[in-house]
Each structure stands twice: as structure tokens, then as C-alpha cells.
Amino acid sequence: MTAASVHTRRRPRINVPAGSFLLLLLVILLWWLAAQLSFVIPTPADTVGALVSNFGDADYRRHVEATAAAVLVAFLVAGLLGVLLGLALGLSKWVRIIFEPLVVGFNGVPKIVLYPVLLPIFSLSGSKIVMGVLFGLFPILINVAAGIRDMPAVYWKLARSVNANWWQVLTQIIVPAIRRPLLTGVRLAASLSAVGVVLAEFFSTRFGLGRVVLRAYGNGNYPDMMATILLLISVAFIVSLLLWRWERKTR
Amino acid sequence: MSQPGIQISDLSVEFAGGDADPVTAVSGVSQEIDAHRFVSIVGPSGCGKSTLLNVVAGLQQPTAGSIMIDGKPVTGPDRRIGLVFQEDSTLPWKTTTDNVAFGMRILGVAKRDQQRRAQEMIDLVGLQGFEQSYPAMLSGGMRQRVALARTLAQQPSVLLMDEPFAALDQQTRILLGAEVRRIWRQTKQTVLFVTHDLSEAILMSQQVWVMSYRPGRIIDVIDVDLPDDRDASVVSTPAFNELQNRIWSTLQQEAMRGFVAESTAA
Ligand SMILES: Nc1ncnc2c1ncn2[C@@H]1O[C@H](COP(=O)(O)OP(=O)(O)OP(=O)(O)O)[C@@H](O)[C@H]1O
Ligand SMILES: [Mg+2]
């Protein structure tokens, strides 16, 4: 086996359409042009350089880990809670009658205004997770509940006629039947819990990328600032894209 | 001596109706079907045919009366009873094989038996070559075949069909009707078949029950003395015509009553 074939086999095969690739090039070009015009905006090369050197710094990695861990926990909690509440809302007429107005109303609230209220209760590290959960919860909850309500009535009749127990109904009918809205909810929750966490970090935190961005801005260190923004955008972009592709592949 | 297949005794079903008046969907129905017989129910829209079938299937509790299948009472959903729905009940995320095996899977049939029996049923309903297709790739008639195969795979002794062809076009219904008859002559389940198509009822069955408009009662029972190996050409025989006229004269009045009641209510 030649070295070249080993190389191509190891590389993950991502089939990016040519159009997206060209668009990416265009964005980089525009960015580079903007950097020439304004001294506040660092060039793409400087930004990537700053990002690489940042990752050499243990302190920076600690910020990355803090944000990543908070987003992950927030996403998982939002997912679990969202599915459970969505099931309750979709399955029970009474839960729906009582809680639907509450859900709709609260979904429209700018949740970040609650941050100062959360701080004394959940402390610095807990509050941003709660904020991430609050952001991520609603898309899952709403999509799951709507998915269940849109399920054809004959599925329930089928389940009853074969005498399926509740676990079988959940795993073999409900979950596969709502797979598409569920995945849409998961994708939205993934990005929105990141929004919640980073937004909270902008206001107050000890460790986290939101704080890093703000501090770099305060110090006039624009390459550092852009590097972290680039990191946040790229990760969120790729995660959303992968989830979206998965969503579209499901039947 | 014939064995009992389905025994319906003094059955009534009433719906509370919330703030509206209670609706009596089925009233005092007592009928018997010997095992292995094929019986059709015809009746005007909204007369209680589906309700009657749901009660026989154990999916709904009657207000009064009882059901026996093969001499034993029905108290709830029951594996002796298979039900084919009017709506498309195939699961879009499952292939034909997995759809057909679905009931067996829920009932906990061994994996190997599931596969073998699913294939047998696929062959029986004529879906060979479509084992790995998803419902989206199948026509409406083929999906109903999948649903039929799924029901048959549970090996029920009683097969209930609630307007299984209602959503299909005329040619497909005739073809599928002939298929169902062929399958029935092979498997010999006791069949209760609901339709609002008179000639379909006569063509398919050994006996036709005519149901009245609400409250649903069986107001006529007609034995169909046509040859067992009949095909669609029988519709042009005098015997078929006579049956059709007799059923229609009863049904016409009921359909009219239903029509008047529905339009004055609206
Ligand atoms: N769950 C229910 N609650 C209240 N009323 C009901 C319910 N199900 C059926 N009904 C009423 O009972 C009557 C009989 O309904 P059913 O569905 O059995 O009629 P059907 O003969 O099957 O009609 P179709 O030919 O339209 O299928 C109708 O008037 C219907 O409105
Ligand atoms: Mg009906």
C-alpha cells in the first residue's frame, strides 16, 4: 500500500458540493478585502495564526473546555427535558390545555433578562448552563409536541390492535414517527444552547469564550477576538450542518 | 356441525357526546357468524359500522352486550382478532418486510419465525420483489396489501376489515377484492368485512348484513348463493342482480333517512 492511499483513506470523506466551497472562498476573499480597508479587522491569516497560538496556551484551552462543557451539559439537559415535556404536552390533552399558553408565552420572552436572577441561585458556572437550557429547551419541546399531534390517528389504532405496551408505543411508534421534527428540534437546541451559554458568558463568568472575546475587545487585541469568534462560528456552523444532513437523510 | 366464529349478543354502543345529545351508534345487535365464513356489512354512512367492528375487535367497550370469538369472550385487544383499517396504516420508516413483521414483533414472536412468516405473507399477498421497499415507493393498493399481510401474519382466527379499499380506485378495488377472496379461500379465517359498496359486498361474501341508519341495527340478512369460485363476471348474472335489488331496496330507505337527518342537522 502506498503512502498516498493511506493518506486518502484516513481523511474523513465529506462530500462538500463545489458551490459551498466557492462560497467559502468568496467569504474569505471579502474578509481579506475588509481587513485591508479597516485596521480593526485582522486578516484571515492573522486570525488563524492567533487561533493556533491561542491553542498552545493552557489558559485558553481552559476557557474552551469551560464553554464546551457548559454547552454540552446544557444541550443534554435541554434535550432530555424538552423530549419529556414535549411528550407530556403532545400526549395529554390536560397538560396541553394548562401549559400550552405558558410555553408559548415564555418562548417569546428574551430569556437573557433572567440571568441576573439566576446568578445568586446557580452561581457563575451553573447560571450559564441554565441559560443554555432555557434557550435550547423550547425548540425540542415544541417540535416534539407538534410531531406527536401530527401523528396519523391510525398509528394509535394500530398500536392498540396489536396490544402494544407503552414502552413499545414510545420506542416503535412515537419516536420513529416524530423523527424528523425531533431532529429539527435537536439541531435547533444544539445551536441555541450554545447561544445561551456564550451570551451568559458575555455578561459574567470566570472561564469561557464569551469572556475571552469581550476581554480581547477591551484590550484592542482584534486578532485574538476574531480568532475566538471564528472558532465559535465554525464549530456551531459545522455541528448544525452535520445535524441538518442527518435530518435530511432520515426517511 | 358448524363451529361458532363470531357471536354478537345484544350489543349496544352509546357515545356520551359531551355537551351534545348522546349518540346511539349500535343498538341491540345479535348476530352469529360460523367459523370460516365471509360476511359483509353494508349501511349508510355514519350508521355505526366502524363502531361495531371496533367493539368486535375489543378496541372499544360496548355499553351493553358481549362478543365471543371461537366460543370465548372478548374483553380487550385480542390476538385472535386481526383488524385491517380503512386508512393507510403502513409505517413509513419500515420496509415491507419490517411492516409485515411489526405485529409479530410487538407480540414477541421469535426473530427467525418473524422473517419466515413475513416472507410467506408477502408471497401470499403478491408483493414479492418489494420486500425492501418503503411505503413511499408503493402504490395505495400495495400499501393495503402490506397492511393485510401484517394482519394475516399475526395468524388471527378472525379477520375484520373496515372499508379496506375505500381509498383506492375502482380497478384496484376489484383486483384487491379478488385477492382477498383468494386468500380467504386459502386461509379460511372468519371474516367480517365492512363496505359501503353493494356489489363489492355481494361479490366478496357468503352473507350480507344490512345496517340501518342511527341507531345502527341489522335490519336484513341476505345469504349470497353464488358459486364459491365466482369472479367479477358474476355481476352480470340475474342472480347477482336479484341480490343487488333486494339489498338496495332496503338500503335505499336507510340511506335516504340518513341523508335527511344529516342535512337537517347541518
Ligand atoms: N368516539 C366517538 N365519540 C362520539 N361519537 C362517535 C364516536 N365514534 C363514532 N361516533 C358516532 O357514532 C356514529 C357511528 O359512527 P361510525 O364511525 O361507527 O359510522 P360508520 O358506519 O363507520 O360510518 P362511515 O361509513 O362514515 O365510516 C356516528 O354518528 C359518529 O358520529
Ligand atoms: Mg367507518
XYZ file of C-alpha atoms and ligand atoms in Angstrom:
549
model
C 0.000 0.000 0.000
C 1.363 3.390 -0.969
C 1.615 6.354 1.339
C -0.850 8.275 -0.798
C -3.584 5.686 -0.495
C -3.134 5.548 3.271
C -3.492 9.285 3.340
C -6.727 9.374 1.350
C -8.202 6.519 3.356
C -7.651 8.270 6.646
C -9.168 11.520 5.595
C -12.845 11.683 6.560
C -14.835 11.697 3.360
C -17.047 14.774 3.477
C -18.781 15.407 0.234
C -18.914 19.194 0.104
C -20.629 20.420 -3.037
C -18.477 22.644 -5.201
C -20.879 25.571 -4.757
C -20.390 25.709 -0.992
C -16.672 25.583 -1.465
C -16.696 28.514 -3.854
C -18.886 30.444 -1.461
C -16.381 29.815 1.317
C -13.574 31.145 -0.873
C -15.653 34.214 -1.640
C -16.283 34.866 2.052
C -12.568 34.590 2.812
C -11.781 36.957 -0.052
C -14.305 39.526 1.162
C -12.973 39.199 4.678
C -9.441 39.776 3.405
C -10.609 42.861 1.458
C -12.377 44.228 4.542
C -9.167 43.694 6.533
C -7.280 45.801 4.006
C -9.781 48.625 4.390
C -10.082 48.674 8.166
C -7.278 48.249 10.669
C -9.747 46.934 13.291
C -10.396 43.783 11.262
C -7.455 41.367 11.210
C -6.722 39.415 8.016
C -7.840 35.774 7.755
C -4.216 34.667 8.000
C -3.563 36.685 11.179
C -6.777 35.330 12.692
C -5.908 31.717 12.018
C -2.422 32.374 13.327
C -3.845 33.821 16.523
C -6.159 30.835 16.878
C -3.280 28.372 16.528
C -1.135 30.189 19.046
C -4.116 30.519 21.411
C -4.484 26.767 21.473
C -0.892 26.486 22.594
C -1.898 28.359 25.745
C -3.186 26.169 28.609
C -5.192 29.064 29.971
C -7.023 29.480 26.658
C -7.734 25.769 26.460
C -9.296 26.022 29.873
C -11.712 28.645 28.570
C -12.534 26.459 25.567
C -13.178 23.492 27.830
C -15.367 25.529 30.163
C -17.575 26.700 27.309
C -17.661 23.320 25.576
C -18.601 21.519 28.797
C -21.311 24.055 29.630
C -22.810 23.829 26.126
C -22.734 20.040 26.188
C -24.423 19.795 29.576
C -26.962 22.466 28.642
C -27.732 20.673 25.371
C -28.172 17.296 27.041
C -30.393 18.676 29.787
C -32.406 20.708 27.278
C -32.776 17.613 25.094
C -33.938 15.369 27.897
C -36.266 17.922 29.458
C -37.530 19.027 26.066
C -38.414 15.488 24.991
C -40.137 14.709 28.297
C -42.125 17.951 28.372
C -42.869 17.653 24.646
C -44.220 14.131 25.180
C -46.410 15.315 28.050
C -47.649 18.263 26.021
C -48.258 16.174 22.911
C -49.879 13.205 24.623
C -52.079 14.714 27.301
C -54.937 16.985 26.449
C -54.990 18.350 30.007
C -51.307 19.154 30.116
C -51.775 20.911 26.809
C -54.757 22.974 27.935
C -52.993 24.059 31.108
C -49.423 24.577 29.910
C -49.558 25.485 26.245
C -50.188 29.226 26.841
C -47.354 29.213 29.356
C -44.963 27.576 26.912
C -45.907 29.876 24.039
C -45.619 32.942 26.224
C -42.356 32.019 27.836
C -40.857 31.051 24.494
C -41.350 34.668 23.411
C -39.572 36.104 26.438
C -35.969 37.329 25.992
C -34.616 34.766 28.428
C -31.312 36.533 28.969
C -33.049 39.111 31.189
C -33.364 36.319 33.748
C -29.595 35.963 34.024
C -29.169 38.313 36.991
C -31.910 36.393 38.780
C -30.217 33.069 38.091
C -26.762 34.158 39.267
C -27.371 34.126 43.025
C -29.257 30.820 42.722
C -26.999 28.798 40.439
C -23.656 30.617 40.857
C -21.437 31.693 37.971
C -20.763 28.281 36.465
C -24.303 26.968 36.922
C -26.171 30.001 35.641
C -24.772 29.875 32.143
C -25.781 26.226 31.876
C -29.290 27.115 32.987
C -29.286 29.892 30.409
C -28.211 27.387 27.732
C -31.006 25.044 28.833
C -33.592 27.829 28.682
C -32.503 28.642 25.143
C -32.315 25.039 23.952
C -35.426 23.688 25.642
C -38.182 25.246 23.570
C -37.331 24.125 20.041
C -37.219 20.472 21.147
C -40.307 20.735 23.291
C -42.365 22.472 20.632
C -41.222 20.187 17.829
C -41.834 17.005 19.812
C -45.308 18.129 20.900
C -46.242 19.194 17.366
C -44.829 15.974 15.933
C -46.986 13.880 18.241
C -50.085 15.885 17.446
C -49.470 15.462 13.714
C -49.153 11.686 14.017
C -51.836 9.912 11.957
C -54.606 8.653 14.253
C -54.379 5.219 12.673
C -50.981 4.667 14.349
C -52.722 4.726 17.715
C -55.367 2.303 16.483
C -52.650 0.036 15.135
C -50.792 0.159 18.446
C -53.953 -0.734 20.345
C -54.952 -3.510 17.975
C -51.620 -5.302 18.427
C -51.817 -4.608 22.159
C -48.502 -2.751 22.338
C -47.397 -1.663 25.827
C -46.454 1.962 26.478
C -42.741 1.332 26.020
C -43.328 -0.307 22.643
C -45.620 2.538 21.634
C -42.946 5.058 22.619
C -39.963 3.364 21.001
C -41.560 1.713 17.980
C -44.217 4.212 17.022
C -43.885 7.649 18.594
C -40.126 8.168 18.332
C -39.790 6.954 14.744
C -42.989 8.760 13.758
C -41.703 12.113 15.030
C -38.084 11.518 13.985
C -37.979 14.477 11.636
C -39.412 17.202 13.890
C -37.396 15.651 16.720
C -34.157 16.013 14.767
C -35.079 19.556 13.768
C -35.564 20.284 17.457
C -32.221 18.673 18.320
C -30.425 20.740 15.708
C -32.002 23.980 16.869
C -31.377 23.078 20.508
C -27.700 22.383 19.810
C -27.129 25.842 18.381
C -29.440 27.678 20.770
C -27.925 26.167 23.900
C -24.563 27.396 22.623
C -26.103 30.843 22.109
C -27.435 30.820 25.674
C -24.131 29.789 27.200
C -21.956 32.228 25.250
C -24.407 35.050 25.762
C -24.298 34.429 29.500
C -20.517 34.387 29.365
C -20.514 37.833 27.817
C -22.131 39.185 30.935
C -20.292 37.440 33.676
C -18.254 34.303 34.096
C -14.860 33.169 35.292
C -13.947 30.885 32.408
C -15.437 30.815 28.961
C -15.046 32.003 25.386
C -17.627 34.745 25.712
C -15.432 36.362 28.308
C -12.329 35.826 26.148
C -13.951 37.682 23.248
C -15.010 40.549 25.438
C -11.592 40.854 27.090
C -9.786 40.790 23.732
C -12.109 43.509 22.541
C -11.423 45.583 25.640
C -7.675 45.225 25.144
C -7.889 46.120 21.463
C -6.468 42.682 20.610
C -8.524 42.193 17.460
C -6.771 39.117 16.048
C -7.454 37.267 19.332
C -11.020 38.466 19.352
C -11.621 37.392 15.753
C -9.876 34.069 16.362
C -12.313 33.139 19.119
C -15.289 34.377 17.150
C -14.089 32.303 14.202
C -13.806 29.256 16.448
C -17.344 29.700 17.807
C -18.828 30.287 14.384
C -17.034 27.378 12.712
C -17.948 24.824 15.371
C -21.588 25.919 15.507
C -21.752 26.019 11.716
C -20.337 22.544 11.250
C -22.411 20.950 14.004
C -25.591 22.468 12.594
C -24.691 21.396 9.094
C -23.980 17.796 10.126
C -27.219 17.549 12.098
C -29.099 19.042 9.185
C -27.669 16.480 6.781
C -28.606 13.687 9.165
C -32.102 15.141 9.409
C -32.468 15.148 5.647
C -31.215 11.609 5.279
C -33.896 10.199 7.607
C -36.925 8.868 5.866
C -71.919 -29.278 12.647
C -70.537 -25.778 12.254
C -68.427 -24.074 14.888
C -69.068 -20.579 16.178
C -66.738 -17.938 14.761
C -68.106 -14.605 15.933
C -71.079 -14.321 18.274
C -72.522 -10.876 18.869
C -75.136 -10.814 21.636
C -77.464 -7.920 22.308
C -74.786 -5.377 21.560
C -75.339 -1.662 22.084
C -72.888 1.211 21.960
C -73.716 4.711 23.031
C -71.429 7.740 22.850
C -71.805 10.274 25.650
C -71.397 13.126 23.179
C -70.140 15.790 25.617
C -72.481 18.786 25.517
C -74.366 17.326 22.532
C -77.031 14.633 22.793
C -75.715 11.122 23.316
C -75.427 9.136 20.089
C -76.547 5.517 19.930
C -74.243 4.115 17.279
C -75.140 0.435 17.637
C -78.412 -0.790 19.086
C -79.325 -4.317 20.115
C -77.333 -6.231 17.544
C -77.391 -10.010 17.880
C -75.764 -11.981 15.083
C -73.633 -15.039 14.616
C -71.069 -15.969 12.051
C -69.964 -19.570 11.762
C -66.233 -20.118 11.701
C -64.581 -19.719 8.297
C -67.474 -17.767 6.830
C -67.188 -14.474 4.976
C -69.766 -11.855 5.952
C -70.066 -8.259 4.749
C -71.807 -5.326 6.399
C -73.312 -2.554 4.298
C -75.021 0.512 5.652
C -75.364 4.228 5.172
C -72.524 6.498 6.181
C -72.362 7.141 9.918
C -74.644 4.237 10.862
C -72.161 2.590 13.221
C -70.284 0.067 11.065
C -66.842 1.072 12.298
C -68.124 1.208 15.850
C -69.468 -2.332 15.571
C -66.169 -3.543 14.159
C -64.127 -1.782 16.849
C -66.206 -3.448 19.540
C -65.824 -6.863 17.940
C -62.075 -6.185 17.792
C -62.026 -5.416 21.513
C -60.804 -1.881 20.910
C -63.926 -0.342 22.374
C -66.150 -1.329 25.278
C -69.821 -1.832 24.446
C -72.460 -0.106 26.541
C -74.315 -3.408 26.696
C -73.967 -6.910 25.321
C -70.999 -9.101 24.601
C -68.768 -10.608 21.924
C -67.484 -14.149 21.707
C -64.762 -15.305 19.345
C -64.446 -19.051 18.799
C -66.667 -19.511 21.844
C -64.555 -17.374 24.194
C -65.415 -13.822 25.252
C -63.543 -10.750 24.004
C -62.506 -8.427 26.833
C -59.940 -6.201 25.139
C -57.435 -6.110 22.286
C -57.032 -9.733 21.396
C -54.504 -11.632 19.309
C -57.199 -13.900 17.923
C -58.525 -10.877 16.037
C -56.870 -9.092 13.145
C -58.055 -5.700 12.002
C -57.375 -4.025 8.654
C -58.013 -0.295 8.712
C -59.565 1.965 6.161
C -56.644 4.386 6.351
C -53.146 3.602 5.208
C -51.599 2.077 8.321
C -48.167 1.183 6.959
C -45.296 2.721 8.909
C -43.264 4.883 6.507
C -39.936 4.237 8.252
C -40.184 0.472 7.804
C -39.626 -1.685 4.735
C -42.350 -4.030 3.522
C -40.797 -6.918 5.425
C -40.499 -4.929 8.654
C -44.021 -3.574 8.297
C -45.374 -7.075 7.815
C -43.365 -8.287 10.824
C -44.458 -5.369 13.022
C -47.382 -7.089 14.733
C -45.348 -10.247 15.333
C -42.535 -8.138 16.772
C -44.884 -6.475 19.248
C -46.337 -9.867 20.158
C -42.810 -11.172 20.781
C -42.668 -13.832 18.058
C -39.139 -15.260 17.691
C -36.996 -13.331 15.218
C -36.484 -16.250 12.867
C -40.196 -17.055 12.725
C -40.909 -13.365 12.104
C -38.750 -13.368 8.989
C -40.068 -16.655 7.661
C -43.714 -15.842 8.234
C -43.327 -12.302 6.905
C -41.947 -13.742 3.666
C -44.824 -16.233 3.453
C -47.344 -13.429 3.847
C -45.551 -11.225 1.332
C -45.784 -14.073 -1.154
C -49.426 -14.646 -0.255
C -50.457 -11.049 -0.967
C -48.290 -10.894 -4.084
C -45.628 -8.420 -3.011
C -42.589 -10.497 -3.971
C -39.775 -8.236 -5.113
C -40.903 -5.363 -2.892
C -39.594 -6.742 0.404
C -37.087 -3.933 0.854
C -39.286 -1.121 -0.468
C -40.530 1.619 1.793
C -44.236 2.576 1.704
C -43.417 5.828 -0.099
C -42.335 3.754 -3.100
C -45.528 1.655 -3.108
C -48.943 2.450 -4.561
C -52.004 2.767 -2.325
C -53.156 -0.719 -3.297
C -49.770 -2.211 -2.484
C -49.747 -0.499 0.904
C -53.114 -2.038 1.685
C -51.594 -5.391 0.737
C -48.794 -4.719 3.212
C -51.365 -3.929 5.913
C -53.280 -7.101 5.061
C -50.094 -9.163 5.178
C -49.212 -7.667 8.558
C -52.621 -8.569 9.918
C -52.531 -12.102 8.487
C -49.020 -12.645 9.860
C -50.409 -12.420 13.386
C -52.404 -15.546 12.484
C -55.748 -14.304 13.733
C -58.686 -16.675 13.541
C -60.963 -13.729 12.841
C -60.243 -11.066 10.242
C -62.048 -7.742 10.477
C -61.802 -5.298 7.599
C -63.164 -1.774 7.841
C -63.584 -0.462 4.303
C -60.047 -1.549 3.449
C -60.358 -0.436 -0.171
C -62.238 2.813 0.376
C -59.263 4.979 -0.550
C -58.461 3.047 -3.732
C -59.589 3.489 -7.323
C -62.221 1.227 -8.873
C -59.875 -1.124 -10.774
C -57.596 -1.582 -7.784
C -60.545 -2.334 -5.506
C -61.832 -5.028 -7.856
C -58.393 -6.620 -8.150
C -57.703 -6.428 -4.444
C -61.174 -7.737 -3.636
C -60.493 -10.808 -5.756
C -57.134 -11.209 -3.981
C -58.764 -11.054 -0.568
C -61.243 -13.701 -1.628
C -58.488 -15.925 -2.959
C -56.527 -15.513 0.281
C -59.589 -16.209 2.367
C -60.343 -19.413 0.458
C -56.798 -20.470 1.237
C -56.530 -19.404 4.893
C -60.182 -19.810 5.895
C -60.389 -17.137 8.542
C -63.743 -15.951 9.762
C -64.162 -12.613 8.003
C -66.305 -9.593 8.801
C -65.945 -7.070 6.018
C -67.344 -3.534 6.084
C -68.049 -1.689 2.877
C -70.491 0.828 1.539
C -70.223 -0.668 -1.941
C -73.145 -3.006 -2.590
C -71.669 -5.020 -5.419
C -68.400 -5.361 -3.537
C -70.342 -6.820 -0.611
C -72.180 -9.332 -2.809
C -69.117 -10.193 -4.839
C -66.998 -10.891 -1.775
C -69.194 -12.601 0.727
C -71.396 -15.535 1.627
C -73.752 -13.361 3.611
C -74.557 -9.641 3.675
C -75.884 -7.736 6.669
C -77.697 -4.508 6.029
C -77.400 -1.957 8.792
C -79.926 0.789 9.458
C -79.183 4.438 9.877
C -78.673 5.505 13.508
C -79.270 3.800 15.835
C -77.431 1.070 13.911
C -79.373 -2.188 13.781
C -79.056 -5.149 11.468
C -82.302 -4.880 9.503
C -81.705 -7.534 6.865
C -79.528 -10.604 6.452
C -79.092 -11.908 2.933
C -77.407 -15.179 2.038
C -75.378 -14.958 -1.133
C -75.825 -18.198 -3.034
C -73.248 -17.594 -5.675
C -70.538 -20.139 -6.508
C -67.516 -20.044 -4.219
C -65.126 -19.713 -7.135
C -67.008 -16.757 -8.604
C -65.160 -13.951 -10.301
C -66.053 -10.409 -11.306
C -68.069 -11.666 -14.300
C -70.782 -12.807 -11.894
C -72.037 -9.226 -11.652
C -73.822 -9.639 -14.979
C -75.836 -12.704 -13.891
C -79.544 -12.487 -12.992
C -78.857 -13.987 -9.544
C -76.447 -11.174 -8.721
C -78.926 -8.591 -9.946
C -81.690 -10.000 -7.838
C -79.486 -9.853 -4.727
C -78.442 -6.338 -5.524
C -82.037 -5.197 -5.970
C -83.124 -6.782 -2.737
C -80.329 -5.188 -0.724
C -80.699 -1.859 -2.437
C -84.430 -1.634 -1.718
C -83.694 -1.946 1.995
C -80.624 0.210 1.958
C -82.179 2.966 -0.122
C -84.661 3.908 2.590
C -81.953 3.934 5.222
C -79.596 5.966 3.099
C -82.401 8.430 2.496
C -83.186 8.620 6.223
C -79.523 9.220 6.930
C -79.272 11.846 4.231
C -82.289 13.748 5.546
C -81.128 13.511 9.168
C -77.622 14.740 8.341
C -78.792 17.628 6.178
C -81.366 18.862 8.707
C -78.751 18.613 11.463
C -76.287 20.690 9.464
N -65.606 8.421 19.625
C -66.845 8.860 19.309
N -67.470 9.778 20.081
C -68.699 10.234 19.773
N -69.402 9.821 18.704
C -68.853 8.906 17.896
C -67.531 8.380 18.140
N -67.230 7.489 17.174
C -68.310 7.467 16.358
N -69.277 8.305 16.789
C -70.584 8.499 16.163
O -71.219 7.238 16.039
C -71.863 7.137 14.794
C -71.360 5.927 14.052
O -70.022 6.132 13.685
P -69.198 5.053 12.845
O -67.864 5.594 12.610
O -69.302 3.741 13.511
O -70.026 5.031 11.490
P -69.692 4.267 10.143
O -70.890 3.474 9.803
O -68.426 3.545 10.243
O -69.582 5.481 9.140
P -68.712 5.583 7.797
O -69.454 4.835 6.743
O -68.714 7.053 7.521
O -67.358 5.035 8.091
C -71.613 8.425 14.045
O -72.739 9.235 14.189
C -70.445 9.035 14.751
O -70.553 10.438 14.741
Mg -66.482 3.716 9.249
